Short mmCIF file of C-alpha atoms in Angstrom, two decimals:
data_model
loop_
_atom_site.label_atom_id
_atom_site.label_comp_id
_atom_site.label_asym_id
_atom_site.label_seq_id
_atom_site.Cartn_x
_atom_site.Cartn_y
_atom_site.Cartn_z
CA MET A 598 2.23 27.26 14.22
CA VAL A 599 0.86 28.33 10.85
CA ARG A 600 -2.05 30.66 10.24
CA CYS A 601 -3.19 29.79 6.73
CA SER A 602 -5.14 31.60 4.09
CA ALA A 603 -7.72 29.46 2.34
CA LEU A 604 -5.35 28.64 -0.47
CA GLY A 605 -1.69 29.31 -1.02
CA LEU A 606 0.87 30.40 1.52
CA PRO A 607 0.14 31.50 5.08
CA VAL A 608 -0.91 35.08 5.73
CA LYS A 609 1.83 35.04 8.37
CA ARG A 610 3.91 32.15 9.61
CA ILE A 611 4.61 32.27 13.32
CA ILE A 612 7.97 31.28 14.77
CA PRO A 613 7.39 29.91 18.28
CA LEU A 614 9.41 31.37 21.11
CA ASP A 615 11.23 28.08 21.79
CA ARG A 616 12.36 27.97 18.14
CA LEU A 617 13.68 31.55 18.22
CA GLY A 618 16.24 30.50 20.82
CA SER A 619 17.85 28.18 18.23
CA LEU A 620 18.32 30.94 15.63
CA PRO A 621 21.50 33.03 15.53
CA GLU A 622 20.96 36.71 14.67
CA GLY A 623 21.99 38.47 11.48
CA LEU A 624 24.48 36.54 9.33
CA ALA A 625 26.03 34.66 12.26
CA SER A 626 26.57 30.94 11.64
CA LEU A 627 26.08 27.89 13.82
CA SER A 628 28.96 26.19 15.57
CA ALA A 629 29.58 22.46 15.23
CA GLN A 630 28.08 21.95 18.69
CA GLY A 631 25.03 24.02 17.75
CA VAL A 632 24.46 21.90 14.64
CA LEU A 633 24.66 18.71 16.70
CA GLN A 634 22.29 20.02 19.37
CA ASN A 635 19.69 21.19 16.86
CA ARG A 636 19.86 17.92 14.91
CA GLN A 637 19.20 15.99 18.12
CA LYS A 638 16.34 18.35 18.97
CA PHE A 639 14.65 18.73 15.57
CA GLY A 640 15.80 15.68 13.59
CA THR A 641 16.95 15.44 9.97
CA ASN A 642 15.62 17.49 7.07
CA ILE A 643 13.73 14.66 5.34
CA ILE A 644 10.69 16.30 3.75
CA VAL A 645 9.60 13.49 1.42
CA GLU A 646 10.81 9.95 1.96
CA ALA A 647 12.59 8.68 -1.13
CA PRO A 648 10.77 5.61 -2.48
CA GLY A 649 12.44 2.24 -2.16
CA GLY A 650 14.17 1.32 -5.39
CA GLY A 651 13.96 -1.78 -7.53
CA TRP A 652 11.55 -4.64 -7.91
CA SER A 653 12.39 -6.08 -4.50
CA ALA A 654 10.81 -3.09 -2.74
CA LEU A 655 7.83 -3.27 -5.08
CA VAL A 656 7.30 -6.98 -4.30
CA LYS A 657 7.56 -6.32 -0.55
CA ASP A 658 4.94 -3.56 -0.74
CA THR A 659 2.62 -5.78 -2.77
CA LEU A 660 2.97 -8.70 -0.35
CA ARG A 661 1.92 -6.45 2.54
CA ASP A 662 -1.60 -6.20 1.13
CA PRO A 663 -3.90 -8.15 3.51
CA MET A 664 -6.42 -8.81 0.72
CA LEU A 665 -3.82 -10.92 -1.08
CA TRP A 666 -3.41 -13.22 1.91
CA PHE A 667 -7.18 -13.34 2.49
CA LEU A 668 -7.80 -14.54 -1.08
CA LEU A 669 -4.90 -16.97 -0.93
CA GLY A 670 -6.11 -18.39 2.39
CA THR A 671 -9.65 -18.76 1.03
CA SER A 672 -8.33 -20.56 -2.04
CA ILE A 673 -6.38 -23.01 0.15
CA LEU A 674 -9.45 -23.54 2.35
CA PHE A 675 -11.58 -24.38 -0.70
CA PHE A 676 -8.90 -26.83 -1.86
CA LEU A 677 -8.75 -28.58 1.52
CA THR A 678 -12.54 -28.95 1.65
CA GLY A 679 -12.65 -30.54 -1.80
CA SER A 680 -13.95 -27.53 -3.74
CA ARG A 681 -11.19 -27.75 -6.33
CA THR A 682 -12.98 -25.64 -8.98
CA GLU A 683 -13.60 -22.71 -6.60
CA SER A 684 -10.01 -22.98 -5.35
CA LEU A 685 -8.67 -22.82 -8.91
CA VAL A 686 -10.89 -19.85 -9.81
CA LEU A 687 -9.66 -17.89 -6.78
CA ALA A 688 -6.04 -18.78 -7.51
CA ILE A 689 -6.40 -17.55 -11.10
CA ALA A 690 -8.14 -14.38 -9.85
CA LEU A 691 -5.03 -13.62 -7.82
CA ILE A 692 -3.01 -12.99 -10.98
CA PRO A 693 -4.80 -9.79 -12.16
CA PHE A 694 -5.12 -8.72 -8.53
CA LEU A 695 -1.35 -8.98 -8.06
CA CYS A 696 -0.70 -7.13 -11.32
CA MET A 697 -3.02 -4.27 -10.39
CA ASP A 698 -1.64 -4.04 -6.86
CA ALA A 699 1.93 -3.95 -8.16
CA TYR A 700 0.96 -1.27 -10.70
CA LEU A 701 -0.60 0.93 -8.00
CA HIS A 702 2.44 0.58 -5.75
CA ARG A 703 4.73 1.42 -8.67
CA ARG A 704 2.69 4.50 -9.45
CA THR A 705 2.91 5.56 -5.80
CA GLN A 706 6.69 5.22 -5.96
CA ALA A 707 6.81 7.31 -9.13
CA SER A 708 4.58 10.00 -7.61
CA THR A 709 6.72 10.19 -4.48
CA ALA A 710 9.86 10.39 -6.58
CA THR A 711 8.33 13.31 -8.51
CA LEU A 712 7.66 15.18 -5.27
CA ALA A 713 11.19 14.49 -4.04
CA ASP A 714 12.67 15.79 -7.30
CA LEU A 715 11.38 19.29 -6.50
CA LEU A 716 13.55 19.41 -3.39
CA ALA A 717 17.18 20.38 -3.12
CA ALA A 718 19.65 17.50 -2.88
CA ARG A 719 22.63 19.65 -1.86
CA ALA A 720 22.88 23.01 -0.12
CA THR A 721 25.60 25.62 0.44
CA VAL A 722 25.69 26.32 4.17
CA VAL A 723 27.83 28.59 6.34
CA ARG A 724 29.01 26.93 9.56
CA GLN A 725 31.62 28.23 11.94
CA GLY A 726 32.20 31.05 9.46
CA GLN A 727 33.14 28.64 6.65
CA ARG A 728 31.11 27.96 3.49
CA GLU A 729 30.59 24.26 2.68
CA VAL A 730 28.32 22.13 0.49
CA VAL A 731 26.34 19.50 2.41
CA ASP A 732 23.52 17.04 1.83
CA ALA A 733 20.27 19.02 2.23
CA ARG A 734 19.01 16.36 4.67
CA GLU A 735 21.75 17.43 7.10
CA LEU A 736 20.41 20.97 7.49
CA VAL A 737 19.05 21.99 10.89
CA PRO A 738 17.12 25.00 12.19
CA GLY A 739 19.58 27.85 12.69
CA ASP A 740 21.74 27.01 9.66
CA LEU A 741 22.62 29.87 7.32
CA VAL A 742 22.13 28.73 3.71
CA GLU A 743 23.17 30.57 0.56
CA VAL A 744 20.64 30.27 -2.29
CA SER A 745 21.46 31.56 -5.80
CA GLY A 746 19.48 31.89 -9.02
CA GLY A 747 18.24 28.54 -10.37
CA GLN A 748 18.60 26.75 -7.02
CA PRO A 749 15.69 25.31 -4.98
CA PHE A 750 15.20 26.22 -1.34
CA PRO A 751 16.17 23.25 0.86
CA ALA A 752 13.99 24.17 3.87
CA ASP A 753 11.65 26.85 5.21
CA GLY A 754 13.40 29.87 6.64
CA LEU A 755 13.76 33.63 6.96
CA LEU A 756 15.56 35.61 4.28
CA VAL A 757 18.10 37.57 6.31
CA SER A 758 19.89 39.01 3.26
CA VAL A 759 18.34 39.50 -0.19
CA GLU A 760 19.70 40.78 -3.49
CA SER A 761 17.10 41.19 -6.30
CA ALA A 762 15.46 37.88 -5.38
CA GLN A 763 12.51 36.56 -7.37
CA VAL A 764 11.13 33.11 -6.54
CA ASP A 765 8.97 30.57 -8.35
CA GLU A 766 6.40 29.42 -5.75
CA SER A 767 4.07 27.65 -8.19
CA ALA A 768 4.69 24.27 -6.54
CA LEU A 769 3.02 25.61 -3.38
CA THR A 770 0.47 28.12 -4.66
CA GLY A 771 -0.05 27.40 -8.35
CA GLU A 772 0.81 31.05 -9.02
CA ALA A 773 2.50 31.34 -12.41
CA TYR A 774 4.26 34.66 -11.78
CA PRO A 775 7.55 35.15 -9.87
CA VAL A 776 7.30 36.43 -6.31
CA ARG A 777 9.62 39.22 -5.17
CA LYS A 778 11.27 38.65 -1.80
CA VAL A 779 12.50 41.06 0.87
CA ALA A 780 14.81 40.62 3.84
CA ALA A 781 13.36 39.94 7.27
CA CYS A 782 14.44 41.83 10.33
CA SER A 783 17.80 40.60 11.57
CA SER A 784 17.05 40.61 15.31
CA TRP A 785 14.40 38.84 17.37
CA VAL A 786 12.18 40.41 20.00
CA PRO A 787 12.88 38.58 23.29
CA GLY A 788 10.02 36.97 25.20
CA LYS A 789 7.44 36.65 22.41
CA ASP A 790 6.60 34.67 19.28
CA MET A 791 7.38 36.31 15.95
CA ALA A 792 5.17 36.45 12.84
CA LEU A 793 6.36 37.52 9.39
CA ASP A 794 4.67 37.88 6.01
CA ASP A 795 5.54 35.24 3.39
CA SER A 796 7.50 37.86 1.39
CA ALA A 797 10.32 37.46 3.93
CA TRP A 798 10.26 33.65 3.83
CA GLY A 799 11.88 31.07 1.60
CA PHE A 800 9.98 27.80 1.29
CA ALA A 801 11.15 24.28 0.53
CA GLY A 802 9.89 23.12 -2.86
CA THR A 803 10.17 26.61 -4.38
CA ARG A 804 13.02 27.82 -6.59
CA MET A 805 15.08 30.99 -6.76
CA LEU A 806 14.71 32.38 -10.28
CA THR A 807 16.97 35.43 -10.11
CA GLY A 808 19.12 37.08 -7.48
CA ASN A 809 20.74 35.73 -4.34
CA ALA A 810 19.74 35.35 -0.72
CA TYR A 811 20.86 34.02 2.63
CA LEU A 812 18.26 31.83 4.29
CA ARG A 813 18.12 31.30 8.05
CA VAL A 814 16.60 27.82 8.36
CA VAL A 815 13.63 27.76 10.74
CA PHE A 816 11.60 24.65 9.84
CA THR A 817 12.85 21.38 8.38
CA GLY A 818 11.37 18.03 7.34
CA ARG A 819 7.64 17.60 7.82
CA GLU A 820 7.42 20.96 9.59
CA THR A 821 7.98 22.75 6.25
CA LEU A 822 4.91 23.87 4.33
CA TYR A 823 5.81 21.47 1.52
CA GLY A 824 6.02 18.61 4.01
CA GLU A 825 2.69 19.57 5.56
CA ILE A 826 0.98 19.66 2.16
CA VAL A 827 2.31 16.27 1.12
CA HIS A 828 1.58 14.54 4.42
CA THR A 829 -1.62 16.18 5.72
CA ALA A 830 -3.48 17.73 2.78
CA LEU A 831 -5.88 14.78 2.60
CA ALA A 832 -6.21 14.18 6.34
CA HIS A 833 -9.65 15.78 6.69
CA PRO A 834 -11.78 15.41 3.51
CA LEU A 835 -15.24 16.86 4.11
CA PRO A 836 -17.64 15.65 1.38
CA VAL A 837 -21.01 17.32 1.18
CA GLU A 838 -23.96 15.33 2.58
CA GLY A 839 -24.97 12.63 0.14
CA SER A 840 -21.53 12.46 -1.47
CA SER A 841 -18.79 9.99 -0.52
CA ARG A 842 -15.14 10.66 0.22
CA GLU A 843 -14.21 8.70 -2.91
CA ARG A 844 -16.45 10.83 -5.11
CA LEU A 845 -15.03 14.02 -3.61
CA LEU A 846 -11.47 12.88 -4.36
CA THR A 847 -12.46 11.82 -7.89
CA MET A 848 -14.04 15.21 -8.61
CA ALA A 849 -11.01 17.00 -7.17
CA CYS A 850 -8.78 14.93 -9.48
CA LEU A 851 -10.90 15.83 -12.51
CA ALA A 852 -10.36 19.48 -11.60
CA SER A 853 -6.58 18.93 -11.40
CA ARG A 854 -3.79 18.34 -13.90
CA ARG A 855 -1.35 15.42 -13.69
CA ASP A 856 1.44 17.47 -15.25
CA SER A 857 1.05 20.51 -12.99
CA GLY A 858 3.97 19.61 -10.72
CA ASP A 859 1.80 20.65 -7.75
CA PRO A 860 2.44 18.31 -4.78
CA LEU A 861 -1.21 18.63 -3.77
CA ASP A 862 -2.41 17.47 -7.19
CA ASP A 863 0.00 14.54 -7.02
CA ALA A 864 -1.30 13.66 -3.56
CA LEU A 865 -4.90 13.80 -4.80
CA PHE A 866 -4.22 11.41 -7.69
CA GLN A 867 -2.30 9.08 -5.39
CA ALA A 868 -5.04 8.99 -2.72
CA SER A 869 -7.94 8.58 -5.14
CA GLY A 870 -6.39 5.97 -7.44
CA CYS A 871 -8.13 7.79 -10.29
CA ASP A 872 -6.94 6.53 -13.69
CA ASP A 873 -9.57 8.22 -15.83
CA GLU A 874 -8.36 10.51 -18.60
CA PRO A 875 -11.47 12.54 -19.42
CA THR A 876 -11.84 14.68 -22.52
CA VAL A 877 -10.96 18.21 -21.40
CA LEU A 878 -13.11 20.81 -23.16
CA ALA A 879 -11.63 23.87 -21.41
CA SER A 880 -9.15 24.60 -18.64
CA PHE A 881 -8.50 27.76 -16.61
CA PRO A 882 -5.45 27.56 -14.29
CA PHE A 883 -5.21 28.90 -10.76
CA THR A 884 -4.05 32.50 -10.38
CA GLU A 885 -3.67 34.67 -7.31
CA ALA A 886 -6.48 36.90 -8.60
CA ARG A 887 -8.99 34.09 -9.38
CA LYS A 888 -7.98 31.86 -6.44
CA ARG A 889 -9.46 28.84 -8.18
CA GLU A 890 -8.74 26.33 -10.93
CA THR A 891 -11.54 25.45 -13.35
CA THR A 892 -11.79 22.50 -15.72
CA VAL A 893 -14.62 21.58 -18.08
CA VAL A 894 -14.68 17.89 -19.07
CA GLU A 895 -16.95 15.61 -21.04
CA GLN A 896 -18.73 13.00 -18.93
CA GLN A 897 -21.24 10.57 -20.50
CA GLY A 898 -21.99 12.94 -23.36
CA LYS A 899 -22.50 15.94 -21.07
CA ALA A 900 -20.23 18.82 -20.10
CA MET A 901 -19.20 18.95 -16.45
CA ALA A 902 -17.59 22.05 -14.94
CA LEU A 903 -15.36 21.46 -11.91
CA VAL A 904 -13.86 24.12 -9.68
CA LYS A 905 -11.11 23.64 -7.08
CA GLY A 906 -9.66 26.44 -5.02
CA ALA A 907 -10.01 28.75 -2.05
CA PRO A 908 -13.09 27.81 0.01
CA GLU A 909 -14.47 31.36 0.19
CA THR A 910 -14.16 31.67 -3.59
CA VAL A 911 -15.73 28.30 -4.39
CA LEU A 912 -18.52 28.68 -1.82
CA SER A 913 -19.44 32.10 -3.22
CA MET A 914 -20.10 30.41 -6.59
CA CYS A 915 -22.42 27.77 -5.08
CA THR A 916 -26.13 27.92 -4.29
CA VAL A 917 -26.22 27.17 -0.57
CA SER A 918 -28.39 28.37 2.29
CA THR A 919 -27.11 30.78 4.92
CA THR A 920 -27.03 27.95 7.47
CA GLU A 921 -24.99 25.72 5.15
CA MET A 922 -22.62 28.58 4.33
CA THR A 923 -22.03 29.28 8.03
CA SER A 924 -21.44 25.58 8.72
CA TRP A 925 -18.85 25.27 5.92
CA GLN A 926 -17.10 28.48 6.94
CA THR A 927 -16.84 27.23 10.53
CA GLN A 928 -15.30 23.91 9.45
CA VAL A 929 -12.88 25.65 7.09
CA GLY A 930 -11.86 28.08 9.83
CA GLN A 931 -11.20 25.26 12.28
CA LEU A 932 -9.00 23.36 9.81
CA ALA A 933 -7.10 26.50 8.80
CA ALA A 934 -6.48 27.35 12.46
CA GLU A 935 -4.93 23.89 12.90
CA GLY A 936 -2.49 24.65 10.09
CA HIS A 937 -4.08 22.51 7.38
CA LYS A 938 -4.10 23.29 3.68
CA VAL A 939 -7.80 23.88 2.98
CA LEU A 940 -9.36 23.56 -0.47
CA ALA A 941 -12.93 23.38 -1.72
CA CYS A 942 -14.19 21.50 -4.76
CA ALA A 943 -17.53 21.93 -6.53
CA TRP A 944 -18.99 20.67 -9.78
CA ARG A 945 -22.03 21.03 -12.01
CA THR A 946 -23.25 19.01 -15.00
CA THR A 947 -25.16 20.57 -17.88
CA MET A 948 -28.65 19.28 -18.58
#
């Protein structure tokens, strides 16, 4: 379970009682049998599926599009009924359709590959008292992982031993400054769930800048925060009345940067299919103090200001009635309670 702040990392991440039973205390390591049991119970540590390589995978993805077969079937039907001209027109129209579909699938592959590149490929783990280097996908909850300066965290876990650790968490929060980490308590309280501040956590997708730490893996795969962001960030878009889901995603993309390296921004561009490259007049990045990202772009000869960030921050900048404010706060609270990454987006065009 995750209790989220409106933007960024959780206020506290809760380790369920059933998960605590799989975690050795202190710097103890898992046995071979423990690794096998936890892998059977929790699965592999696949956070982002690596995209299929080569043109063969691209062709397969393109051929799965039902619209392609609908147009092809219609073209054949026209041909069989003697409408040769209409059949030919539809057949020719398939060419740009196929090219565009292939381009979109290729871009999706590239976006997924970019997300996967932020994750660790190998990890140094201590098992049965012996240090070994393994594929990061083989990690399981309970593993003790050594993370040194310059290395990414391969999973979400508790920092049971820390030495001058500073971490780059910009991929999750957008925060440009390093975050100092502290060691969590080394023993668990029996019979109850445990909640710890994010300062005692290491998160997949973030990188150790300086220092060293031992990470007790707690969550792997899609249960990591990085996995949740990539897979569920766009599950519940809530456009304002009179605005479509597509417009909301487009506006959120205009407020984002393609080169930010933020998995949420990448997911927004992928879901919206937005190819526009507007003229950016000004840009103010997200910081922990501002809790929002602001971009001013030129649209049809006018300046448009777009804000994306923490719902309470964005809503406070909008002119809404008390009833509307209460409604939005209720919806945001419900989504946050379910463990979703919640963002708000607003925009205004100059007259």
